[in-house]
Coordinates of C-alpha atoms in Angstrom, one line a residue:
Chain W
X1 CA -56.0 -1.8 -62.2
X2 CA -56.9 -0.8 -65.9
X3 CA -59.1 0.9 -68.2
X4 CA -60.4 0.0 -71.6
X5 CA -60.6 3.3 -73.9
X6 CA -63.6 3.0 -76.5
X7 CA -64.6 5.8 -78.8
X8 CA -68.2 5.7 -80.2
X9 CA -69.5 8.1 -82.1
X10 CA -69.0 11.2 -80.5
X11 CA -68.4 10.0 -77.5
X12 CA -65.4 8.4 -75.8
X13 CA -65.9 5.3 -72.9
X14 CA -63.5 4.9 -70.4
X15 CA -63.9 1.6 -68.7
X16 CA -62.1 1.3 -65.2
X17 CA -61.7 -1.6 -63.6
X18 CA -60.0 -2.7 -60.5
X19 CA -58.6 -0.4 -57.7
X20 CA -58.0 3.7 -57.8
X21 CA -55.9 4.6 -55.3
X22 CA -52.8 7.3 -55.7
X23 CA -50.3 4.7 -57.5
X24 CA -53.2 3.2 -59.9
X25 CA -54.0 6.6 -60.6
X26 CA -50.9 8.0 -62.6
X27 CA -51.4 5.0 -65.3
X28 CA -54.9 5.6 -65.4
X29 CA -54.6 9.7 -65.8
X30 CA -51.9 9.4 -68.8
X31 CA -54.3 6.2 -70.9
X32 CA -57.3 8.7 -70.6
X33 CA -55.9 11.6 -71.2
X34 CA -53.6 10.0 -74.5
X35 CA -57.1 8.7 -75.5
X36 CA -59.1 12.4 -75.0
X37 CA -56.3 13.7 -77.1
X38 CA -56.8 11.5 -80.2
X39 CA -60.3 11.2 -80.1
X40 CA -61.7 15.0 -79.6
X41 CA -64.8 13.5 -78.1
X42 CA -67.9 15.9 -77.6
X43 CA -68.3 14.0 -74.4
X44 CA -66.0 11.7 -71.9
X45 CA -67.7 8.9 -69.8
X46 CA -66.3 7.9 -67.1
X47 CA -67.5 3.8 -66.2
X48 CA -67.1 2.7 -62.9
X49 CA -68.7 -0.4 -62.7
X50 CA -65.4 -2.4 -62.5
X51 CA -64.3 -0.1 -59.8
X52 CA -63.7 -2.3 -56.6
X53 CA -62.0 -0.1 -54.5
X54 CA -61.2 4.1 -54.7
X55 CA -59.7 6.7 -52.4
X56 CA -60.0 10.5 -52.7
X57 CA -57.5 9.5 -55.6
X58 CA -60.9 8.6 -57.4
X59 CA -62.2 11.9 -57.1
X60 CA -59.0 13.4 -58.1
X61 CA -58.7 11.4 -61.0
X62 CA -62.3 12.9 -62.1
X63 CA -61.4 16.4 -61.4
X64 CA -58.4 16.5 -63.7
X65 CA -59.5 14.3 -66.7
X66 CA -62.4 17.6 -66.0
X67 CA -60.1 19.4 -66.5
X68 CA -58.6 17.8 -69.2
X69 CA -61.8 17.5 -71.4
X70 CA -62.9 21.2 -70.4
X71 CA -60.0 22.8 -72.3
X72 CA -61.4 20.8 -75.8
X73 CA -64.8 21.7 -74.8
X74 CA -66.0 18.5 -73.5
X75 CA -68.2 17.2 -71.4
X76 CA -67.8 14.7 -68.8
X77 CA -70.1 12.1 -67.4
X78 CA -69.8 9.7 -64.4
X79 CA -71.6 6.7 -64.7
X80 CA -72.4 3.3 -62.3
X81 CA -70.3 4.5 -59.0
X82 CA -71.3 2.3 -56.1
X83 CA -73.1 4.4 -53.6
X84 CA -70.5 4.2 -50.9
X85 CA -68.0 5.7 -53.4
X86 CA -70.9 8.1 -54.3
X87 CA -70.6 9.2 -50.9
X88 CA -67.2 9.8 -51.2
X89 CA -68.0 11.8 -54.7
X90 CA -70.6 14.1 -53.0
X91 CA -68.3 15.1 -50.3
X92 CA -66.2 17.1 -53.1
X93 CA -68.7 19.0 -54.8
X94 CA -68.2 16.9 -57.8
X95 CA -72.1 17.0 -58.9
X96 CA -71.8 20.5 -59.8
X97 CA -69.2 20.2 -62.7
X98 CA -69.8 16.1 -63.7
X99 CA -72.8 14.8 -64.8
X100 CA -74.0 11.7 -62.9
X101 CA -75.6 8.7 -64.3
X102 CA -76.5 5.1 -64.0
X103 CA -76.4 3.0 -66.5
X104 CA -75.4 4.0 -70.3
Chain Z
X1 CA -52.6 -12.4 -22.2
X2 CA -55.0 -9.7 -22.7
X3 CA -58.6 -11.0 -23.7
X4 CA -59.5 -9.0 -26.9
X5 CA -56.5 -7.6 -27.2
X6 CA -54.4 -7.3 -30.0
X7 CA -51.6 -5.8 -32.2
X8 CA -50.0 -6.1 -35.5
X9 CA -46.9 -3.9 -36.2
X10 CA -45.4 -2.9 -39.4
X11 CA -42.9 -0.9 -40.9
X12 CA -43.0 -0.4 -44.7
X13 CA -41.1 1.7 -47.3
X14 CA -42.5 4.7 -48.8
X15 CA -43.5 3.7 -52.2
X16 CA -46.8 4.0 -54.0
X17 CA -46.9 0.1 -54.8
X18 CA -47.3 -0.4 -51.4
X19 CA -50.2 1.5 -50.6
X20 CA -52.8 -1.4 -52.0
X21 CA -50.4 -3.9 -49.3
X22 CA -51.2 -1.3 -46.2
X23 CA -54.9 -0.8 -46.7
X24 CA -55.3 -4.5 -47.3
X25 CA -52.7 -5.6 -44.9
X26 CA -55.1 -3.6 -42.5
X27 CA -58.2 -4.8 -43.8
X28 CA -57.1 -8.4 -43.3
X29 CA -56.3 -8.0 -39.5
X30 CA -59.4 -6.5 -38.7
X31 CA -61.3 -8.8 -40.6
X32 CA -60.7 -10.8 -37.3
X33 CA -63.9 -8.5 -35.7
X34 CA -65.7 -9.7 -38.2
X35 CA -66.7 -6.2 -40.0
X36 CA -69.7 -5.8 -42.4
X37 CA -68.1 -4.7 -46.0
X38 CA -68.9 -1.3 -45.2
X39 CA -67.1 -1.3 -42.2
X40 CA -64.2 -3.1 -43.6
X41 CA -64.2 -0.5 -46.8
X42 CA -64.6 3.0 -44.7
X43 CA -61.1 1.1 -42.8
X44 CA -59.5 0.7 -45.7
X45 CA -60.2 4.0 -47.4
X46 CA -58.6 5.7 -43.9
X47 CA -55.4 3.7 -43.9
X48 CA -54.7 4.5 -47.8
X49 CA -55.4 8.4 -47.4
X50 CA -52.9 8.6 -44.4
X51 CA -50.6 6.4 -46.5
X52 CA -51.0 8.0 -49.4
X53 CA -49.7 11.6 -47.6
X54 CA -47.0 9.7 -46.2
X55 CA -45.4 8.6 -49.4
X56 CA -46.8 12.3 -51.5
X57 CA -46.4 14.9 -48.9
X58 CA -44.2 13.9 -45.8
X59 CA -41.3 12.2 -47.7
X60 CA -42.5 14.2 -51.1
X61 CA -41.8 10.9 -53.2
X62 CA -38.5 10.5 -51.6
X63 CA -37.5 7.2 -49.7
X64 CA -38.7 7.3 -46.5
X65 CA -40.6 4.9 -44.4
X66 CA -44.2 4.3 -43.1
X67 CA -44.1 2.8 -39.5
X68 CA -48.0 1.7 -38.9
X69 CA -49.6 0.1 -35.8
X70 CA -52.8 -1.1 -35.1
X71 CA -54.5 -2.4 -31.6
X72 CA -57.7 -4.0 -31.5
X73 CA -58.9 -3.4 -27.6
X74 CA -62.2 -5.3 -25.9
X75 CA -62.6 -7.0 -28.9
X76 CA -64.6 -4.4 -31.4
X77 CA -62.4 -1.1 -30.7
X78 CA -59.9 -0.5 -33.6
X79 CA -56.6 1.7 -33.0
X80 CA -54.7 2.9 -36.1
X81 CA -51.7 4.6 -36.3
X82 CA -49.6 5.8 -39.0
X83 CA -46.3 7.1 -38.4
X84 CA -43.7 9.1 -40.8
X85 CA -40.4 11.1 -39.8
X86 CA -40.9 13.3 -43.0
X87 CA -41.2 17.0 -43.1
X88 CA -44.2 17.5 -41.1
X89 CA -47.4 19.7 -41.0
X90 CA -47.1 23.6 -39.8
X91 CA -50.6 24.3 -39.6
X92 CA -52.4 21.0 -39.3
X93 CA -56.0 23.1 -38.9
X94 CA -55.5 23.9 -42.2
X95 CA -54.1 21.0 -43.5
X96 CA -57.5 19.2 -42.2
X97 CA -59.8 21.5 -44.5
X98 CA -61.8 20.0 -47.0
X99 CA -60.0 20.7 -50.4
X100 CA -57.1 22.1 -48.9
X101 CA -53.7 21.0 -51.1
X102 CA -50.8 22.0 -51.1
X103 CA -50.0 20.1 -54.6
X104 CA -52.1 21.0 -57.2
X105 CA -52.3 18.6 -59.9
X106 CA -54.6 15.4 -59.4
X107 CA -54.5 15.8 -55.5
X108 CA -58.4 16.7 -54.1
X109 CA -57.4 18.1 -50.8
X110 CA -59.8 15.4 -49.2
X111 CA -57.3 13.3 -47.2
X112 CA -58.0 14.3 -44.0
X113 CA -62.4 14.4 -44.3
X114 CA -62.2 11.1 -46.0
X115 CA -60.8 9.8 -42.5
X116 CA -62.6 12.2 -40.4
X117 CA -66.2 11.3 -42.0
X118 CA -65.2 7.4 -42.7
X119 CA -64.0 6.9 -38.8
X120 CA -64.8 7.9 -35.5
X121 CA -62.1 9.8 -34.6
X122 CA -59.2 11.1 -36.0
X123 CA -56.0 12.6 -34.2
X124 CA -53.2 14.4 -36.2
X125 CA -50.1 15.2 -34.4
X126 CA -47.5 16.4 -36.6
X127 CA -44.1 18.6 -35.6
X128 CA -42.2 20.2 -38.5
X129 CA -39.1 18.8 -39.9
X130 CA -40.2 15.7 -37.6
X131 CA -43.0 14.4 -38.8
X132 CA -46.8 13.5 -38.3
X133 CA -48.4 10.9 -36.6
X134 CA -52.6 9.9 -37.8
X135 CA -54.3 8.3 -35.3
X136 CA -57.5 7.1 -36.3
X137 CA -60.1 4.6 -33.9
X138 CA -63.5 2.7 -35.4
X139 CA -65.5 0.9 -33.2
X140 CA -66.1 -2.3 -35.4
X141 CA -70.2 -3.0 -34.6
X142 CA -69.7 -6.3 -37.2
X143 CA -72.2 -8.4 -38.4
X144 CA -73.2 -9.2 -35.0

């Protein structure tokens, strides 16, 4: 499990790749979050396409970088989830504070 | 011998590294039933939410261990039980509602309906200062 950080223009990627589960997700929380810090993006998106496998951990991962982003006033947007995991996304509520999108 | 029956038994330590081993550990015994990937995922999903409380709320990141059992019966019912002697659940109605933590922090509260919607059934029997037992069962309809 990983995740490339790339900042472009006012925006800032994060790539994840492999599987999010509760143990991935402490290493992936702390690389965004480092990242959000030094980059002050306008917006945060969120790439799943590398994502093979993710547990509520997923969803908790995206309410807290949310969170996270919120309190520098910025946006967050989910992009390229799998529709199973989309499922799993919908179940939350997540829709109505994320923006969801397919391909960047 | 039992036709289409079968068991595996495990015991494993309550650490977050092993959480990718259950789910997959799972995954591969089932695979036996031949699942479609959905199947296979919704399985997996299951086993790591009941592990994950295991290793974050019954043994709160202390050592502990995770006793899990599964039994495949007539050939496409699936069995799955996870087992801790950790601190237990006092009000397990409420620990089944969606978005219900007790944590804070990065935890969704969506455990239990993750293995509620993903599986067919789902049994929680917990006793405080005991422990819980999940019992979750999936028929497997496979690529059949």
């Amino acid at each position: 499990m990983g995740v490339r950080m790339i900042p472009q223009g006012t925006n800032l990627y994060a790539f994840l790749e492999g599987e999010i589960d509760h143990h991935s997700a402490v290493f992936l929380r702390t690389s965004i979050d480092e990242a959000l810090v030094q980059s002050c993006p306008r917006e945060l998106v969120l790439d799943f396409s590398g994502v093979t496998f993710m547990d509520s951990s997923g969803i908790g991962l995206i309410m807290g970088r949310y969170r996270a982003a919120s309190a520098q006033d910025c946006r967050v947007r989910v992009m390229n989830v799998k529709e199973r995991d989309l499922r799993l996304m919908k179940m939350s509520g997540l829709e109505k504070i994320v923006e969801f999108g397919v391909c960047v | 011998m039992k036709k289409g029956y079968n068991e595996l038994k495990m015991t494993v330590d309550a650490k977050s590294v092993n959480e990718s081993f259950c789910r997959a550990a799972v995954g591969a015994f089932i695979a036996q039933l031949d699942p479609t990937v959905e199947e296979l995922s919704d399985i997996k999903t299951a086993v790591s939410e009941a592990v994950t409380n295991c290793i974050v709320h019954a043994y709160a990141e202390q050592d502990g261990k995770i006793y899990i059992q599964v039994r495949i019966t007539d050939g496409v019912y699936t069995e799955i039980k996870i087992r801790d002697t950790g601190c237990g659940i006092s009000d397990i109605a409420k620990a089944r509602q969606p978005l219900f933590t007790t944590l804070g922090g990065d935890r969704s509260g969506l455990g239990f309906t993750v293995m509620e919607s993903f599986c067919d059934v789902l049994r929680v029997r917990s006793k405080p200062g005991q422990g819980t037992t999940v019992v979750i069962e999936k028929r497997i309809f496979g690529k059949r």
